[in-house]
Short mmCIF file of C-alpha atoms in Angstrom, two decimals:
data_model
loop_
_atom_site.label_atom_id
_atom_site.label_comp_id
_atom_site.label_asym_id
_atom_site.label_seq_id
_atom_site.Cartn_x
_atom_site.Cartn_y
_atom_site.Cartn_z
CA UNK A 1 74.65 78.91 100.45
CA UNK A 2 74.74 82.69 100.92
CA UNK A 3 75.65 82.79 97.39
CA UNK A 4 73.69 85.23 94.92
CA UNK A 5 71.71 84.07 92.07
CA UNK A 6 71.41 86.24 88.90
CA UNK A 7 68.62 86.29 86.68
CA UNK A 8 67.96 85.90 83.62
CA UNK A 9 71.24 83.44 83.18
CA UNK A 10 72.19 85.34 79.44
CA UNK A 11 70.49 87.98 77.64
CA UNK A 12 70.53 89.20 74.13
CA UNK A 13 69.54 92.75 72.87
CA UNK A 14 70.19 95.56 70.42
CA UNK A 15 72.65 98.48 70.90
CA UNK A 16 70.43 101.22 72.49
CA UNK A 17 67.90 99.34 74.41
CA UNK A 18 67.80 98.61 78.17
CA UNK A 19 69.38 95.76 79.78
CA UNK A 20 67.60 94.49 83.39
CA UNK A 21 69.68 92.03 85.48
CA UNK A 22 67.86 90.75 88.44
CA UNK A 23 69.78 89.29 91.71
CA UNK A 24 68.76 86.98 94.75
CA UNK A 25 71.09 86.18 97.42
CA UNK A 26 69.94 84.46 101.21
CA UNK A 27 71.32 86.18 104.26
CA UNK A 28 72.01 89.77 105.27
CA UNK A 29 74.67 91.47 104.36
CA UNK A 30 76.47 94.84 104.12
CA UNK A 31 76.61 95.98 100.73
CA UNK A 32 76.19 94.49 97.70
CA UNK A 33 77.86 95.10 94.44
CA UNK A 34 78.20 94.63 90.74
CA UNK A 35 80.82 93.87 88.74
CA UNK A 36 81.81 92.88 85.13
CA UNK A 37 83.75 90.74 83.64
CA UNK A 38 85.23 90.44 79.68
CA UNK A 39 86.18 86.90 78.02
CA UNK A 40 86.96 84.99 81.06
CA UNK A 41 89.57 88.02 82.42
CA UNK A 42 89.68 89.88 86.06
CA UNK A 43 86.96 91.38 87.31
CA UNK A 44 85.96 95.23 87.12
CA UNK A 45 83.57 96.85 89.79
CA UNK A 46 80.49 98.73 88.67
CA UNK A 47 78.91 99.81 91.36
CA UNK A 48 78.61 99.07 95.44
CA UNK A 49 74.95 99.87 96.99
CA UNK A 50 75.35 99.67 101.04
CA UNK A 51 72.65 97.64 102.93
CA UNK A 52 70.94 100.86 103.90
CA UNK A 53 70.35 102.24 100.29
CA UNK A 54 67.35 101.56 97.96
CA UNK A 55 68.85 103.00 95.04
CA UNK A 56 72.11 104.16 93.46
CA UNK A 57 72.74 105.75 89.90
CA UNK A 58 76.26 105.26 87.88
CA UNK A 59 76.30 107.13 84.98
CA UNK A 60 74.35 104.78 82.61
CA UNK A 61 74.01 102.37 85.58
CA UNK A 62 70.89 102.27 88.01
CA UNK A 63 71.17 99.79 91.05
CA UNK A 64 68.26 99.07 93.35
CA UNK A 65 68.49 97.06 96.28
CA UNK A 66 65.45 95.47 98.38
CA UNK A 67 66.87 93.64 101.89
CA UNK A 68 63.17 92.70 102.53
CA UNK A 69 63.02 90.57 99.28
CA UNK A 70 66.80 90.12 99.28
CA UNK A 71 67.09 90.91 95.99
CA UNK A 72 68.71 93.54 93.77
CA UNK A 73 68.57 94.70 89.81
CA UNK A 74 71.11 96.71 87.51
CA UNK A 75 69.27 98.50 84.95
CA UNK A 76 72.35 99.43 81.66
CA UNK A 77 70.56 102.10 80.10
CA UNK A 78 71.10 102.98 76.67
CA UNK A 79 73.31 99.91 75.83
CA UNK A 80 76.22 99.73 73.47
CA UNK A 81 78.51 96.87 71.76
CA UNK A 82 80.71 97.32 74.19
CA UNK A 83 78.67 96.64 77.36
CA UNK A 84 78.64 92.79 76.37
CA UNK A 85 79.63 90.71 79.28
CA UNK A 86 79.05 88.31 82.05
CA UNK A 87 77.49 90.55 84.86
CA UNK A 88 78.00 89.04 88.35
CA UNK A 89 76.73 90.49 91.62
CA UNK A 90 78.71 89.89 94.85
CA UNK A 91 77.42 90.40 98.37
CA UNK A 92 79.23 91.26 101.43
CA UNK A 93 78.83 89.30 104.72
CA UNK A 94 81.07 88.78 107.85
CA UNK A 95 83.99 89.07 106.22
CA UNK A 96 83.54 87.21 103.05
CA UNK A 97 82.68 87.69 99.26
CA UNK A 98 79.89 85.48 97.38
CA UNK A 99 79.68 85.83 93.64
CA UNK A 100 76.49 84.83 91.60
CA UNK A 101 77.14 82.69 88.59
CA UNK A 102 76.44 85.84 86.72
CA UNK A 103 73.98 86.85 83.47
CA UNK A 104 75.62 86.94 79.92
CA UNK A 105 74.70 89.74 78.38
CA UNK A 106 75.35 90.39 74.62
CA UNK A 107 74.27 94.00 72.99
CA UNK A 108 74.12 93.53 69.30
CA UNK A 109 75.30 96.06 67.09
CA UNK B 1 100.14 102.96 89.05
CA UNK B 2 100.03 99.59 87.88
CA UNK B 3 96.99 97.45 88.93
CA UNK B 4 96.91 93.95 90.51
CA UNK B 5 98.95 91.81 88.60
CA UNK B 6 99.20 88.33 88.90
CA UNK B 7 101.82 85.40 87.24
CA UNK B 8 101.95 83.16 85.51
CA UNK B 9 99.37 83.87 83.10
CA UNK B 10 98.58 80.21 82.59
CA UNK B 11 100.14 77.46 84.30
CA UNK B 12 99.62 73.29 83.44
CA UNK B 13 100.01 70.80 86.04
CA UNK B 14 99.57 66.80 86.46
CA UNK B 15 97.09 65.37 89.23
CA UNK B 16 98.90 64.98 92.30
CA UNK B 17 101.47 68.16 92.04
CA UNK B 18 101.67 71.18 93.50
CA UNK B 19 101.29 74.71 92.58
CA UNK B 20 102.03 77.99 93.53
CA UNK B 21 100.59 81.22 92.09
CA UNK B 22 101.70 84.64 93.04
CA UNK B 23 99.48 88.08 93.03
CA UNK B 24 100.63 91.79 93.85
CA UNK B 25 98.22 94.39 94.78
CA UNK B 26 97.33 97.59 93.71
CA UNK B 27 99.64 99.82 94.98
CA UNK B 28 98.37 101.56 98.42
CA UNK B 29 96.26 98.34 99.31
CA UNK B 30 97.02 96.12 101.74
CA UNK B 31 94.46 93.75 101.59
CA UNK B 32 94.35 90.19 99.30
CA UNK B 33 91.62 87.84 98.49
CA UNK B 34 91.91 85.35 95.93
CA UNK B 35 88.79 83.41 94.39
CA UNK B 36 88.43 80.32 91.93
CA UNK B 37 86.45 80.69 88.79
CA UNK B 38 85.06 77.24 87.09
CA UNK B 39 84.07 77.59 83.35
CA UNK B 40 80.57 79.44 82.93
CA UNK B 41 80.41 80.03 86.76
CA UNK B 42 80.77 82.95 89.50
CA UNK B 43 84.00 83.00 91.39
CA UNK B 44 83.93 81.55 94.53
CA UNK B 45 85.81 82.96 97.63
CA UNK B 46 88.73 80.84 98.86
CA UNK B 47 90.38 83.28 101.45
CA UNK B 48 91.62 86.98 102.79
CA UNK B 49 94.53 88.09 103.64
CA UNK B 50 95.48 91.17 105.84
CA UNK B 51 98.45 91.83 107.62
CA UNK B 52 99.41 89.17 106.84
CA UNK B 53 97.04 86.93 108.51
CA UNK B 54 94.64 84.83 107.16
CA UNK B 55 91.48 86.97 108.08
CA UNK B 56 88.54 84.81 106.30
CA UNK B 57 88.03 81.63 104.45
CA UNK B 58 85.69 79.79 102.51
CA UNK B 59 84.46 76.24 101.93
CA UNK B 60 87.96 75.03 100.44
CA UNK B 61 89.70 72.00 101.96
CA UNK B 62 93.06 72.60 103.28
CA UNK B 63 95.09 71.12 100.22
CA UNK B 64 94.43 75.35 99.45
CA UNK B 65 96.90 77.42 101.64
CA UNK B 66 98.38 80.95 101.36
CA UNK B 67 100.48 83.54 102.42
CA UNK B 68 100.87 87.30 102.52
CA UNK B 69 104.55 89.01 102.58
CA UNK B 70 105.34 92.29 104.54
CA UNK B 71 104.85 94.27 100.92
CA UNK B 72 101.51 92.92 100.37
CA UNK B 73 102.04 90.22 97.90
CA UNK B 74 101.08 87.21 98.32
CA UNK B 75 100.51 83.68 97.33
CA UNK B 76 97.95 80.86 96.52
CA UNK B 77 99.52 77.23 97.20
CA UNK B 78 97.47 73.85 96.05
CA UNK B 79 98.74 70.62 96.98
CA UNK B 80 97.62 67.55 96.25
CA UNK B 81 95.98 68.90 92.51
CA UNK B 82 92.40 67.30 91.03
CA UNK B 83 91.59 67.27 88.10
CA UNK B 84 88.77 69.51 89.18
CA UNK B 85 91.00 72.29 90.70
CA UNK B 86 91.36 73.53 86.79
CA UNK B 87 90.04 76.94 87.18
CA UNK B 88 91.12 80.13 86.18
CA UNK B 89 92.24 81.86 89.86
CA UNK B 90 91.56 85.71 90.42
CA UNK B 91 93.15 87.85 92.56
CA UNK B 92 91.41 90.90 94.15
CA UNK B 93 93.30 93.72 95.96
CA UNK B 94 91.52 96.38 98.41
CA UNK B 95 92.47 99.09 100.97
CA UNK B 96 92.01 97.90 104.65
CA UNK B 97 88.08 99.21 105.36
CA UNK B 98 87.28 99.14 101.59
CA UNK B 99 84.81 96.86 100.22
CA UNK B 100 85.38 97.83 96.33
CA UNK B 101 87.95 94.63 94.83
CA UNK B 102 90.25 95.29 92.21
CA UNK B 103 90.49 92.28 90.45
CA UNK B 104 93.98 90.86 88.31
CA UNK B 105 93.57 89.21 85.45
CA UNK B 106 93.75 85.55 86.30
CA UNK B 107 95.54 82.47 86.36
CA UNK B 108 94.07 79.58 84.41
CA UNK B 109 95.19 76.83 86.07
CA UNK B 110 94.76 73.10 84.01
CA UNK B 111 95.32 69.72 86.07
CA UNK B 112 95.65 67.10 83.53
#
């Protein structure tokens, strides 16, 4: 499966600290990207780092992206109650999407 | 502008029936893929639409078919429902050449 894999699978930490999600997916692609998702709803994107990037900055988000290891990581900095989700990355392939099963993250107030 | 919206909200079926769920796009995109989410897992792509072709699909059996009308819209048909097609159904819109999805808010679909 070209699918990616996110690591860790949930995560629990308090309002202000850092949250680190780590992602491994199989075959080359052209971008990857992050996206998060409340309660079971639709899906909002975060941030899209092309193939040919190593890193990419979103206001409190910070993407990095290593094709040699295939893997990426999106560093929340700063968390807050509101940043608790599932986190999923998606890469991009000939013509098609694959989602990770995501990382749970909940920031405690 | 209003986003990608998609009906009905929540839909129950019996195994063996068919269903039909419908998605519009984000206004100015012309481009439709629609995924299947399991409980506690990643969706998982079931096809693209552009033009209204059928431009990519994934590993889903042909009991899964769509469409796409001249505005964009489009549909998801299942025949032939499992009891493991329960599954909340996304719909993503994006602008021909765009990777960025906007995503509706879901279907959840329950074959009983």
């Amino acid at each position: 499966s070209q699918q990616g894999e996110e690591d860790p699978q949930a995560l629990s930490i308090q309002e202000g600290e850092n949250a680190t999600m780590n992602c491994s997916y199989k075959t080359s692609i052209n971008n990857l990207q992050w996206y998060r998702q409340n309660s079971g709803r639709g899906l909002v994107h975060l941030i899209l780092i092309r193939s040919n990037e190593r890193e990419k900055h979103s206001g409190r988000l910070r993407v990095t992206l290593d094709t040699s290891k295939k893997s990426s990581s999106l560093l929340i900095t700063a968390s807050r109650a509101a940043d608790t989700a599932s986190y999923f990355c998606a890469t991009h392939g000939f013509n098609k999407f694959y989602f990770g099963s995501g990382t749970k993250l909940n920031v405690k107030p | 502008d209003a986003g990608v919206t998609q009906s009905p909200t929540h839909l129950i079926k019996t195994r063996g029936q068919q269903v039909t769920l419908r998605c519009s796009p984000k206004s100015g995109h012309d481009t439709v893929s629609w995924y299947q989410q399991a409980l506690g897992q990643g969706p998982q792509f079931i096809f693209q639409y552009y033009e209204e072709e059928e431009r990519q699909r994934g590993n889903f059996p042909d009991r899964f078919s769509g469409h796409q009308f001249p505005n964009y819209s489009s549909e998801l048909n299942v025949n032939a429902l499992l009891l493991g097609d329960s599954a909340l159904y996304l719909c993503a819109s994006s602008p021909a050449g765009a990777y960025e999805q906007y995503f509706g808010p879901g279907t959840r679909l329950t074959v009983t």
